[in-house]
Tab-separated table of C-alpha atoms and ligand atoms in Angstrom:
chain	number	residue	atom	x	y	z
A	5	MET	CA	-0.085	-0.067	0.031
A	6	LYS	CA	1.180	3.422	-0.774
A	7	THR	CA	3.086	5.225	2.050
A	8	PHE	CA	2.234	9.055	2.886
A	9	ASN	CA	4.335	11.867	4.045
A	10	VAL	CA	2.710	12.793	7.442
A	11	PRO	CA	4.266	15.077	9.957
A	12	VAL	CA	6.989	13.191	11.919
A	13	ALA	CA	5.366	14.387	15.071
A	14	TYR	CA	2.387	12.011	14.389
A	15	ARG	CA	4.819	8.963	14.000
A	16	SER	CA	6.093	6.781	16.809
A	17	PRO	CA	9.314	4.777	16.272
A	18	LEU	CA	8.263	2.001	18.535
A	19	ILE	CA	4.897	1.722	17.023
A	20	THR	CA	6.185	1.761	13.339
A	21	ALA	CA	8.744	-0.877	14.331
A	22	ILE	CA	5.888	-3.103	15.771
A	23	LYS	CA	3.663	-2.751	12.961
A	24	GLN	CA	6.652	-3.430	10.435
A	25	LYS	CA	7.488	-6.388	12.346
A	26	ARG	CA	4.034	-7.738	12.415
A	27	LYS	CA	3.538	-7.076	8.761
A	28	GLN	CA	6.626	-8.904	7.788
A	29	GLU	CA	5.661	-11.950	9.946
A	30	ASP	CA	2.239	-12.032	8.681
A	31	LYS	CA	1.598	-10.379	5.355
A	32	MET	CA	-1.905	-12.122	4.833
A	33	LYS	CA	-3.229	-10.546	8.199
A	34	LYS	CA	-4.282	-13.909	9.450
A	35	ASN	CA	-2.892	-13.391	12.892
A	36	LEU	CA	-5.045	-10.869	14.814
A	37	SER	CA	-3.364	-12.011	18.071
A	38	PRO	CA	-2.275	-8.566	20.026
A	39	THR	CA	1.339	-7.522	20.371
A	40	LEU	CA	2.524	-7.953	24.083
A	41	LEU	CA	4.954	-5.236	25.759
A	42	ASP	CA	5.714	-6.906	28.763
A	43	PHE	CA	6.871	-4.385	31.523
A	44	GLY	CA	6.684	-7.178	34.325
A	45	PRO	CA	3.794	-5.598	36.576
A	46	LEU	CA	2.420	-3.953	33.505
A	47	GLN	CA	1.471	-6.085	30.573
A	48	LEU	CA	0.216	-4.232	27.538
A	49	TYR	CA	-1.368	-5.720	24.600
A	50	LEU	CA	-1.601	-3.754	21.528
A	51	ALA	CA	-4.100	-4.573	18.901
A	52	ARG	CA	-2.772	-6.215	15.753
A	53	HIS	CA	-4.154	-3.291	13.758
A	54	PHE	CA	-4.840	0.363	14.994
A	55	GLY	CA	-4.302	3.903	14.131
A	56	PHE	CA	-3.875	6.040	11.006
A	57	CYS	CA	-5.707	4.528	7.994
A	58	TYR	CA	-5.096	5.135	4.256
A	59	GLY	CA	-7.818	7.758	3.897
A	60	VAL	CA	-6.515	9.589	7.031
A	61	GLU	CA	-3.052	9.582	5.723
A	62	ASN	CA	-4.017	10.775	2.432
A	63	ALA	CA	-5.831	13.435	3.917
A	64	ILE	CA	-3.139	14.590	6.264
A	65	GLU	CA	-0.384	14.696	3.402
A	66	ILE	CA	-2.619	16.704	1.244
A	67	ALA	CA	-3.569	19.324	3.997
A	68	PHE	CA	0.020	19.699	5.260
A	69	ARG	CA	1.198	19.963	1.578
A	70	THR	CA	-1.321	22.397	0.540
A	71	VAL	CA	-0.308	24.771	3.602
A	72	ASP	CA	3.187	24.461	2.614
A	73	GLU	CA	2.654	25.144	-1.092
A	74	ASN	CA	0.355	28.190	-0.614
A	75	PRO	CA	2.011	30.732	1.791
A	76	GLY	CA	0.044	33.890	1.787
A	77	LYS	CA	-3.080	32.032	0.561
A	78	ARG	CA	-6.321	31.722	2.263
A	79	ILE	CA	-6.838	28.069	3.232
A	80	PHE	CA	-10.134	26.668	4.502
A	81	LEU	CA	-11.153	23.175	5.426
A	82	LEU	CA	-14.911	22.224	4.780
A	83	SER	CA	-15.164	20.697	8.168
A	84	GLU	CA	-13.156	18.853	10.362
A	85	MET	CA	-10.557	16.955	8.050
A	86	ILE	CA	-10.575	13.834	10.286
A	87	HIS	CA	-12.121	13.198	13.593
A	88	ASN	CA	-8.924	13.902	15.671
A	89	PRO	CA	-8.989	17.193	17.687
A	90	PHE	CA	-5.166	17.347	18.025
A	91	VAL	CA	-4.530	16.989	14.210
A	92	ASN	CA	-7.321	19.545	13.450
A	93	GLU	CA	-5.796	21.739	16.060
A	94	ASP	CA	-2.524	21.655	14.401
A	95	LEU	CA	-3.819	22.671	10.943
A	96	LYS	CA	-5.645	25.664	12.797
A	97	ALA	CA	-2.520	26.639	14.243
A	98	ARG	CA	-0.863	26.672	10.812
A	99	GLY	CA	-3.683	29.289	9.511
A	100	VAL	CA	-6.091	26.905	8.125
A	101	GLU	CA	-9.882	27.724	8.763
A	102	PHE	CA	-12.729	25.577	9.061
A	103	MET	CA	-15.844	26.571	7.056
A	104	MET	CA	-18.434	24.182	9.275
A	105	ASP	CA	-18.539	22.395	12.113
A	106	THR	CA	-18.638	18.412	12.294
A	107	TYR	CA	-22.651	18.793	11.951
A	108	GLY	CA	-22.700	20.886	9.085
A	109	LYS	CA	-23.451	24.085	10.659
A	110	GLN	CA	-21.777	26.855	8.728
A	111	LEU	CA	-19.101	28.912	10.590
A	112	ILE	CA	-17.873	30.797	7.714
A	113	PRO	CA	-20.315	31.690	4.785
A	114	PHE	CA	-19.555	30.465	1.448
A	115	LYS	CA	-20.347	33.788	0.048
A	116	SER	CA	-16.975	35.071	1.620
A	117	LEU	CA	-14.970	32.959	-0.605
A	118	GLY	CA	-13.263	34.250	-3.744
A	119	ALA	CA	-11.550	32.087	-6.630
A	120	ASP	CA	-8.200	32.665	-5.059
A	121	ASP	CA	-8.980	30.911	-1.876
A	122	ILE	CA	-8.263	27.273	-1.409
A	123	VAL	CA	-10.894	24.882	0.123
A	124	ILE	CA	-9.838	21.357	1.085
A	125	ILE	CA	-12.651	18.771	0.995
A	126	PRO	CA	-12.122	16.248	4.137
A	127	ALA	CA	-11.596	12.512	3.913
A	128	PHE	CA	-15.636	12.062	4.537
A	129	GLY	CA	-16.213	13.543	1.126
A	130	THR	CA	-18.979	16.441	0.799
A	131	THR	CA	-22.394	16.629	-0.547
A	132	LEU	CA	-23.206	17.613	-4.229
A	133	ALA	CA	-25.138	20.884	-3.071
A	134	ILE	CA	-21.753	21.911	-1.355
A	135	GLU	CA	-19.473	20.902	-4.255
A	136	LYS	CA	-21.899	23.021	-6.505
A	137	SER	CA	-21.701	26.189	-4.002
A	138	LEU	CA	-18.079	26.096	-4.124
A	139	ARG	CA	-17.787	25.645	-7.817
A	140	GLU	CA	-19.925	28.679	-8.308
A	141	ARG	CA	-17.478	30.647	-6.473
A	142	GLY	CA	-14.748	29.594	-8.694
A	143	ILE	CA	-13.108	27.135	-6.274
A	144	GLN	CA	-11.082	24.237	-7.499
A	145	ILE	CA	-12.097	21.519	-5.490
A	146	GLU	CA	-10.578	18.763	-7.438
A	147	LYS	CA	-7.180	19.921	-6.616
A	148	TYR	CA	-7.774	19.845	-2.901
A	149	ASN	CA	-10.130	16.965	-2.587
A	150	THR	CA	-9.058	14.663	0.165
A	151	THR	CA	-12.159	12.304	-0.089
A	152	CYS	CA	-11.045	8.822	0.746
A	153	PRO	CA	-11.129	6.353	-2.101
A	154	PHE	CA	-13.092	3.936	0.083
A	155	VAL	CA	-15.900	6.351	0.601
A	156	GLU	CA	-15.878	6.791	-3.143
A	157	LYS	CA	-15.946	3.133	-3.531
A	158	VAL	CA	-19.268	3.187	-1.488
A	159	TRP	CA	-20.827	6.067	-3.660
A	160	ASN	CA	-19.811	4.048	-6.759
A	161	ARG	CA	-21.267	0.768	-5.538
A	162	SER	CA	-24.650	2.542	-4.759
A	163	ASN	CA	-24.458	4.072	-8.251
A	164	GLN	CA	-23.942	0.592	-9.731
A	165	ILE	CA	-27.252	-0.776	-7.882
A	166	ALA	CA	-29.237	2.491	-8.633
A	167	ALA	CA	-28.426	1.966	-12.291
A	168	LYS	CA	-30.157	-1.491	-11.787
A	169	GLY	CA	-33.181	0.086	-10.703
A	170	TYR	CA	-32.998	-0.656	-6.754
A	171	SER	CA	-33.544	2.106	-4.131
A	172	ILE	CA	-30.605	2.536	-1.701
A	173	ILE	CA	-30.758	2.003	2.206
A	174	VAL	CA	-27.769	3.642	3.874
A	175	HIS	CA	-26.740	2.221	7.087
A	176	GLY	CA	-24.948	5.402	8.862
A	177	LYS	CA	-25.229	7.876	11.456
A	178	PRO	CA	-27.521	10.495	9.852
A	179	SER	CA	-25.484	13.718	11.112
A	180	HIS	CA	-22.173	12.187	10.253
A	181	GLU	CA	-20.349	14.088	7.528
A	182	GLU	CA	-19.760	10.957	5.540
A	183	THR	CA	-23.202	9.588	5.720
A	184	ARG	CA	-24.543	13.186	4.679
A	185	ALA	CA	-22.078	12.981	1.699
A	186	THR	CA	-22.985	9.376	0.818
A	187	PHE	CA	-26.896	10.043	1.144
A	188	SER	CA	-26.340	13.063	-1.241
A	189	HIS	CA	-24.447	11.223	-3.855
A	190	SER	CA	-26.710	8.319	-3.498
A	191	ALA	CA	-30.042	10.298	-3.809
A	192	ALA	CA	-28.749	12.048	-6.985
A	193	GLU	CA	-28.998	8.476	-8.402
A	194	ALA	CA	-31.563	6.698	-6.807
A	195	PRO	CA	-34.467	6.983	-3.899
A	196	THR	CA	-32.535	6.795	-0.896
A	197	VAL	CA	-33.342	6.510	2.747
A	198	VAL	CA	-30.911	6.315	5.898
A	199	VAL	CA	-31.237	4.050	8.820
A	200	ASN	CA	-29.148	4.698	11.906
A	201	ASP	CA	-29.413	1.140	13.548
A	202	MET	CA	-31.531	-2.062	13.635
A	203	LYS	CA	-34.429	-0.425	15.755
A	204	GLU	CA	-35.069	1.949	12.883
A	205	THR	CA	-34.568	-0.895	10.183
A	206	ILE	CA	-37.349	-2.796	11.836
A	207	GLU	CA	-39.614	0.090	11.663
A	208	LEU	CA	-38.678	0.449	7.878
A	209	GLY	CA	-39.357	-3.287	7.344
A	210	LYS	CA	-42.891	-2.263	8.429
A	211	TYR	CA	-43.295	0.065	5.567
A	212	ILE	CA	-42.011	-2.873	3.206
A	213	THR	CA	-44.984	-5.272	4.380
A	214	GLY	CA	-47.455	-2.441	4.752
A	215	GLU	CA	-47.702	-3.161	8.448
A	216	LYS	CA	-47.550	0.513	8.853
A	217	PRO	CA	-49.529	3.156	7.122
A	218	ALA	CA	-47.294	4.649	4.354
A	219	GLU	CA	-48.059	8.382	5.460
A	220	ASP	CA	-46.517	7.699	8.910
A	221	PHE	CA	-43.071	7.057	6.818
A	222	TYR	CA	-42.594	10.786	6.092
A	223	THR	CA	-42.780	11.890	9.796
A	224	GLU	CA	-40.849	9.105	11.127
A	225	PHE	CA	-37.939	9.253	8.679
A	226	ARG	CA	-38.260	13.029	8.284
A	227	GLY	CA	-34.958	14.080	7.136
A	228	ARG	CA	-33.615	10.984	6.003
A	229	PHE	CA	-35.190	10.197	2.535
A	230	SER	CA	-34.508	11.599	-0.702
A	231	GLU	CA	-36.702	14.123	-2.459
A	232	GLU	CA	-39.788	12.487	-3.841
A	233	PHE	CA	-39.368	9.331	-2.051
A	234	ASN	CA	-42.381	7.221	-2.701
A	235	VAL	CA	-42.562	4.801	0.310
A	236	THR	CA	-45.141	2.401	-1.450
A	237	LYS	CA	-43.079	2.181	-4.508
A	238	ASP	CA	-39.408	2.801	-3.614
A	239	LEU	CA	-39.085	0.288	-1.119
A	240	GLN	CA	-39.963	-2.842	-3.591
A	241	ARG	CA	-36.449	-3.310	-4.558
A	242	ILE	CA	-33.560	-2.435	-2.355
A	243	GLY	CA	-29.772	-2.514	-1.553
A	244	VAL	CA	-27.839	-1.785	1.486
A	245	VAL	CA	-24.792	0.318	1.677
A	246	ASN	CA	-22.927	1.759	4.615
A	247	GLN	CA	-21.237	4.330	6.391
A	248	THR	CA	-17.660	3.040	5.940
A	249	THR	CA	-16.824	2.833	9.859
A	250	MET	CA	-20.075	1.161	11.089
A	251	LEU	CA	-19.734	-1.907	13.181
A	252	ALA	CA	-19.586	-4.728	10.584
A	253	SER	CA	-21.682	-7.039	12.476
A	254	ASP	CA	-24.291	-4.464	12.605
A	255	THR	CA	-24.613	-3.515	8.922
A	256	GLN	CA	-24.641	-7.418	8.346
A	257	ALA	CA	-27.471	-7.739	10.792
A	258	ILE	CA	-29.527	-4.969	8.900
A	259	ALA	CA	-28.895	-6.220	5.550
A	260	ASP	CA	-29.887	-9.737	6.673
A	261	TYR	CA	-32.999	-8.481	8.250
A	262	LEU	CA	-34.228	-6.391	5.229
A	263	LYS	CA	-33.462	-9.355	2.887
A	264	GLN	CA	-35.487	-11.675	4.993
A	265	VAL	CA	-38.459	-9.069	5.232
A	266	ILE	CA	-38.213	-8.966	1.292
A	267	ALA	CA	-37.750	-12.648	0.947
A	268	THR	CA	-41.110	-13.413	3.229
A	269	TYR	CA	-43.140	-10.628	1.970
A	270	TYR	CA	-42.571	-11.220	-1.986
A	271	ASP	CA	-42.228	-15.298	-1.366
A	272	LEU	CA	-38.501	-15.291	-2.848
A	273	ASN	CA	-35.859	-17.734	-2.262
A	274	ASP	CA	-32.146	-17.736	-2.397
A	275	LYS	CA	-32.209	-18.033	-6.109
A	276	THR	CA	-34.870	-15.332	-6.685
A	277	ILE	CA	-33.988	-12.811	-4.031
A	278	SER	CA	-31.746	-10.787	-6.408
A	279	ALA	CA	-34.858	-9.528	-8.417
A	280	ARG	CA	-35.694	-7.358	-5.179
A	281	PHE	CA	-32.688	-7.105	-2.942
A	282	ALA	CA	-29.240	-6.129	-4.376
A	283	ASP	CA	-26.134	-8.149	-3.161
A	284	THR	CA	-23.822	-5.451	-1.814
A	285	ARG	CA	-21.992	-7.261	0.709
A	286	ASP	CA	-20.873	-4.853	3.335
A	287	THR	CA	-19.342	-1.697	2.233
A	288	LEU	CA	-16.919	-1.205	5.232
A	289	CYS	CA	-13.409	-0.077	4.415
A	290	TYR	CA	-10.315	-2.406	5.091
A	291	ALA	CA	-9.262	-0.244	7.962
A	292	THR	CA	-12.693	-0.710	9.714
A	293	THR	CA	-12.774	-4.440	8.980
A	294	ASP	CA	-9.128	-4.983	10.283
A	295	ASN	CA	-9.310	-2.709	13.312
A	296	GLN	CA	-12.640	-4.241	14.484
A	297	GLY	CA	-11.051	-7.600	13.746
A	298	ALA	CA	-7.969	-6.928	15.691
A	299	VAL	CA	-10.226	-6.075	18.611
A	300	SER	CA	-11.793	-9.404	18.515
A	301	GLY	CA	-8.386	-10.946	18.495
A	302	MET	CA	-7.176	-8.738	21.199
A	303	LEU	CA	-10.278	-9.592	23.661
A	304	GLU	CA	-9.091	-13.194	23.427
A	305	GLN	CA	-6.775	-12.134	26.024
A	306	ASN	CA	-7.651	-12.541	29.885
A	307	ALA	CA	-6.963	-8.863	30.196
A	308	ASP	CA	-8.363	-6.454	33.092
A	309	LEU	CA	-9.374	-3.435	31.173
A	310	ALA	CA	-8.878	-1.767	27.519
A	311	ILE	CA	-8.144	1.547	26.776
A	312	VAL	CA	-9.266	2.947	23.328
A	313	ILE	CA	-7.686	6.108	21.907
A	314	GLY	CA	-9.321	8.352	19.632
A	315	GLY	CA	-11.332	11.739	18.945
A	316	ARG	CA	-14.848	11.707	20.836
A	317	ASN	CA	-16.621	12.269	17.654
A	318	SER	CA	-14.769	9.426	15.720
A	319	SER	CA	-17.417	6.718	14.635
A	320	ASN	CA	-14.610	4.400	14.079
A	321	THR	CA	-13.187	4.660	17.438
A	322	SER	CA	-16.598	4.660	19.307
A	323	HIS	CA	-17.234	1.154	17.690
A	324	LEU	CA	-14.049	-0.126	19.043
A	325	VAL	CA	-14.920	1.085	22.382
A	326	GLU	CA	-18.311	-0.696	21.975
A	327	LEU	CA	-16.836	-4.077	21.104
A	328	CYS	CA	-14.356	-3.747	24.085
A	329	GLU	CA	-17.276	-2.834	26.364
A	330	GLU	CA	-18.915	-6.120	25.741
A	331	VAL	CA	-16.165	-7.945	27.452
A	332	LEU	CA	-14.368	-5.870	30.163
A	333	PRO	CA	-14.167	-2.557	31.432
A	334	THR	CA	-13.289	-0.046	28.813
A	335	TRP	CA	-11.875	3.472	28.970
A	336	PHE	CA	-12.276	5.744	25.941
A	337	ILE	CA	-9.593	8.683	26.190
A	338	ARG	CA	-8.399	11.410	23.521
A	339	SER	CA	-4.721	11.021	24.599
A	340	GLU	CA	-2.347	10.449	27.412
A	341	ALA	CA	-3.550	13.659	28.973
A	342	ASP	CA	-6.970	11.846	30.026
A	343	LEU	CA	-4.761	9.520	32.274
A	344	PHE	CA	-4.770	12.097	35.194
A	345	THR	CA	-2.886	9.706	37.400
A	346	ALA	CA	-2.568	6.178	38.346
A	347	GLU	CA	-5.887	6.507	40.255
A	348	THR	CA	-8.107	8.689	38.192
A	349	ILE	CA	-8.892	8.898	34.399
A	350	LEU	CA	-11.213	11.021	32.168
A	351	HIS	CA	-13.474	9.012	30.343
A	352	PHE	CA	-15.832	9.698	27.748
A	353	ASP	CA	-19.175	7.875	27.474
A	354	TRP	CA	-19.844	7.809	23.651
A	355	ARG	CA	-23.399	6.742	24.020
A	356	ARG	CA	-24.389	9.749	26.245
A	357	LYS	CA	-21.666	11.928	24.904
A	358	THR	CA	-20.578	12.908	28.467
A	359	GLU	CA	-17.281	12.745	30.231
A	360	SER	CA	-16.745	11.567	33.656
A	361	VAL	CA	-13.801	11.119	36.119
A	362	HIS	CA	-13.397	7.594	37.577
A	363	HIS	CA	-11.250	6.499	40.285
A	364	ASN	CA	-9.156	3.222	40.880
A	365	TYR	CA	-9.287	2.113	37.234
A	366	LEU	CA	-5.989	0.191	37.469
A	367	PRO	CA	-6.721	-2.764	39.487
A	368	ALA	CA	-4.559	-3.618	42.480
A	369	LYS	CA	-3.078	-6.741	41.301
A	370	TYR	CA	0.252	-8.399	39.737
A	371	PRO	CA	0.372	-8.030	36.753
A	372	VAL	CA	-2.203	-5.460	35.504
A	373	ARG	CA	-2.965	-6.500	31.886
A	374	ILE	CA	-4.129	-3.853	29.670
A	375	LEU	CA	-5.566	-4.081	26.021
A	376	ILE	CA	-4.728	-0.845	23.772
A	377	THR	CA	-6.176	0.112	20.652
A	378	SER	CA	-7.002	3.550	18.761
A	379	GLY	CA	-9.185	4.845	15.979
A	380	ALA	CA	-8.259	5.273	12.308
A	381	SER	CA	-7.588	9.211	12.913
A	382	CYS	CA	-5.435	8.900	16.000
A	383	PRO	CA	-1.643	9.427	15.638
A	384	ASP	CA	0.640	6.627	16.486
A	385	ALA	CA	2.668	9.008	18.675
A	386	MET	CA	-0.448	9.430	20.919
A	387	VAL	CA	-0.722	5.806	21.431
A	388	GLU	CA	3.083	5.676	22.547
A	389	ALA	CA	2.453	8.780	24.939
A	390	VAL	CA	-0.208	6.578	26.526
A	391	ILE	CA	1.981	3.623	26.742
A	392	LYS	CA	4.626	5.809	28.283
A	393	LYS	CA	2.538	7.502	30.856
A	394	LEU	CA	1.064	4.021	31.905
A	395	HIS	CA	4.413	2.901	32.316
A	396	SER	CA	5.272	5.915	34.492
A	397	PHE	CA	2.439	4.734	36.880
A	398	PHE	CA	4.390	1.446	37.711
A	399	PRO	CA	7.577	2.372	39.563
A	400	ASP	CA	8.881	-1.364	39.680
A	401	ALA	CA	8.369	-1.876	35.825
A	402	ARG	CA	10.988	-3.174	33.606
A	403	ASN	CA	13.080	-0.173	31.963
A	404	TYR	CA	11.178	1.451	29.367
A	405	ASP	CA	13.866	1.399	26.640
A	406	GLU	CA	14.889	-1.985	27.530
A	407	VAL	CA	11.523	-3.309	26.483
A	408	ILE	CA	11.289	-0.780	23.475
A	409	ASP	CA	14.778	-2.074	22.188
A	410	GLU	CA	13.675	-5.617	21.971
A	411	TRP	CA	11.071	-4.518	19.381
A	412	SER	CA	13.569	-2.185	17.373
A	413	LYS	CA	16.273	-4.813	16.873
B	13	SF4	S1	-11.817	4.812	7.917
B	13	SF4	FE1	-11.566	3.904	5.828
B	13	SF4	S2	-13.070	5.112	4.594
B	13	SF4	FE2	-12.683	6.423	6.376
B	13	SF4	S3	-10.847	7.515	5.789
B	13	SF4	FE3	-9.846	5.660	6.866
B	13	SF4	S4	-9.707	4.184	5.088
B	13	SF4	FE4	-10.897	5.870	4.379
């Protein structure tokens, strides 16, 4: 896979050495067991896959290069480039301004833009309406477009099934930038509706079978369906695509559920189902699949707790937290700064969107075994900073450099 030029401050020599060694030993990515850093009283298990993905590195390279190559120009990011507060702050510190917040609220009006300005499209992509607005002001969006190719792959997949006459069901978080972009691109080609989860999918199924009156759909799914969506006609042939960072098992369950509803209602079997249900498989990206798979591998360890590092509005990070939480106590932190002391931690509850301080998160036992992973927009340097801070809480731990040297050989 292509390598990118990202600021060295985001890299970690330790993590790079570990990732390279694991890759050389397991090119086909079959071994999902974590990497053990054995400090004696502290045993850290690093997930087989974590951290920056292709799309994030690509976006960071383009954004920082754009800043370097355009001194004196006004440079805007359409919204957060990736969901990592530290990377976004770095860009702001270099003079980059954000035009919208992560929910699409306009911070700087498009009308203030001129043809000399640069607007960088984030890795999530953007809507056709925004692309049009930017073009109308003479902005060259192609030149500074960091839309991830794996997001574009989803758009292409939905276009393909749209061309065959299927409506599109998008499994995603309705307010997430990527889902808004995918909805926009899909809605231009086919009737489209967004579902957030299985609960909503079950309700959608009731409109397929007529169990719920059609007119209720327009209230229940307000803001989630394309213009002129006809619930009676447009749910007869469907295909499911997803926001690339959703939980793989959730998307599969949603697709399986809708397929079953259609099969039962229209009396179709495995051979005839394709007439009304497009086989999209899942449209998750490789990084989501790898990182979620690596968490499953990591969870086979008999650990005491898990620490997941990433931005609080990062969808893929919250899903890693969700997977860990099913098995053991899990702490969602942004960086080592949230590890206040060996006794207290600042944890983010991604479901309630609240933070809270917790005490005694490290058990009083020997050794303490901790699973560590991070989201696709979290720099490896931040993971190493967490490792170092945890190490500092164990005065009897083996020498840090000694353990690191074992990996750097
Ligand atoms: S998580 Fe996947 S789709 Fe999103 S930017 Fe990374 S590689 Fe692209």
